[in-house]
Amino acid sequence: MTVCFPVNVKAEEILNIKATAYCYNSGTTATGTIPKEGRTLAGKREWFGKIACVWEDKGNGIEPENFIGSYIVEDTGGEPIRKGYVVDVFIEDYEEAKKFGSKNVIVVLIDAKG
């Protein structure tokens, strides 16, 4: 997985949006992969294959202590996700997904093709 250091990457997009979490027991993502915790994120179809570096937005910008993770955009979801207003982080455990809740986040999208 890509490590996200904004000084070392050329961001294609920097977004201030919401993040939620989702889980399910079986099936594949919209791109045909099996979702994996710590890897899978749902977002706009146009973002498929990109790396999404996600920080919780606590009002102090991109800070290491606010880093949530880096994910591959490989799934989609409801209208807010499909339109890019929300990203959805895959978390395997239902209770942990509920605990994640809804957060204001900064998302930096980078090209995963290297």
XYZ file of C-alpha atoms in Angstrom:
114
model
C 0.000 0.000 0.000
C 1.162 3.517 -0.703
C 2.337 5.548 2.250
C 0.793 8.999 2.097
C 3.134 11.905 2.596
C 1.689 14.937 0.788
C 5.133 16.430 0.152
C 6.095 13.335 -1.868
C 3.000 12.851 -4.005
C 1.316 14.804 -6.727
C -2.273 15.005 -5.618
C -4.880 14.696 -8.330
C -7.551 15.959 -5.966
C -7.730 17.180 -2.391
C -11.218 16.904 -0.931
C -12.852 18.031 2.298
C -15.741 15.586 2.649
C -17.322 13.063 5.049
C -16.217 9.509 5.724
C -18.375 6.682 7.002
C -17.727 2.953 7.339
C -19.439 -0.092 5.906
C -19.223 -3.853 6.256
C -20.830 -6.958 4.802
C -20.200 -10.656 5.009
C -19.976 -11.767 1.412
C -19.775 -10.526 -2.124
C -17.415 -8.452 -4.154
C -16.813 -4.764 -4.670
C -17.985 -2.837 -7.721
C -14.595 -3.562 -9.302
C -14.876 -7.315 -8.627
C -12.426 -7.558 -5.716
C -13.104 -9.017 -2.292
C -13.193 -6.096 0.160
C -10.440 -6.044 2.758
C -10.158 -3.986 5.906
C -7.320 -1.493 5.649
C -7.441 -1.595 1.839
C -10.947 -1.034 0.441
C -12.706 2.302 0.127
C -15.947 3.157 -1.664
C -16.081 6.374 -3.669
C -16.932 7.793 -7.082
C -16.497 5.431 -10.043
C -14.152 7.982 -11.616
C -11.806 7.389 -8.665
C -11.566 3.591 -9.139
C -7.955 2.444 -8.990
C -6.718 5.582 -7.236
C -5.194 5.644 -3.784
C -7.192 7.657 -1.254
C -5.119 8.961 1.657
C -7.517 9.896 4.440
C -7.016 12.176 7.451
C -9.620 13.157 9.999
C -10.257 16.899 9.598
C -9.812 18.367 13.058
C -9.329 21.880 11.725
C -5.522 21.776 11.721
C -4.947 20.386 8.209
C -3.039 17.246 7.325
C -1.239 16.112 10.465
C 0.284 12.664 11.102
C -1.795 12.100 14.240
C -5.001 12.594 12.211
C -4.091 9.950 9.594
C -6.817 7.311 9.216
C -5.253 5.278 6.401
C -4.563 4.816 2.718
C -7.022 2.822 0.654
C -7.681 1.691 -2.901
C -10.904 3.105 -4.300
C -12.560 -0.088 -5.546
C -16.185 0.109 -4.483
C -19.132 2.462 -4.642
C -22.314 2.901 -2.693
C -25.333 5.159 -2.359
C -25.802 8.519 -4.030
C -23.607 10.624 -1.688
C -20.738 8.189 -2.304
C -21.334 7.937 -6.059
C -21.343 11.754 -6.295
C -18.159 12.145 -4.242
C -19.640 13.828 -1.156
C -18.753 10.880 1.078
C -16.205 8.063 1.097
C -16.981 4.767 2.790
C -14.168 2.841 4.509
C -14.563 -0.944 4.598
C -14.343 -2.296 8.154
C -14.945 -6.011 8.556
C -16.550 -5.958 12.005
C -20.043 -4.454 12.206
C -19.572 -3.007 15.701
C -16.248 -1.419 14.702
C -17.879 0.051 11.580
C -20.593 1.565 13.786
C -17.924 2.980 16.121
C -16.192 4.647 13.157
C -19.335 6.723 12.697
C -19.230 9.763 10.433
C -16.173 12.005 10.312
C -15.135 15.129 8.474
C -12.055 14.129 6.505
C -9.420 15.385 4.112
C -8.930 12.977 1.231
C -5.927 13.206 -1.073
C -6.406 11.162 -4.251
C -3.293 9.998 -6.054
C -2.799 7.883 -9.152
C -2.055 4.295 -8.139
C -0.344 3.471 -11.429
C 2.982 4.651 -10.094
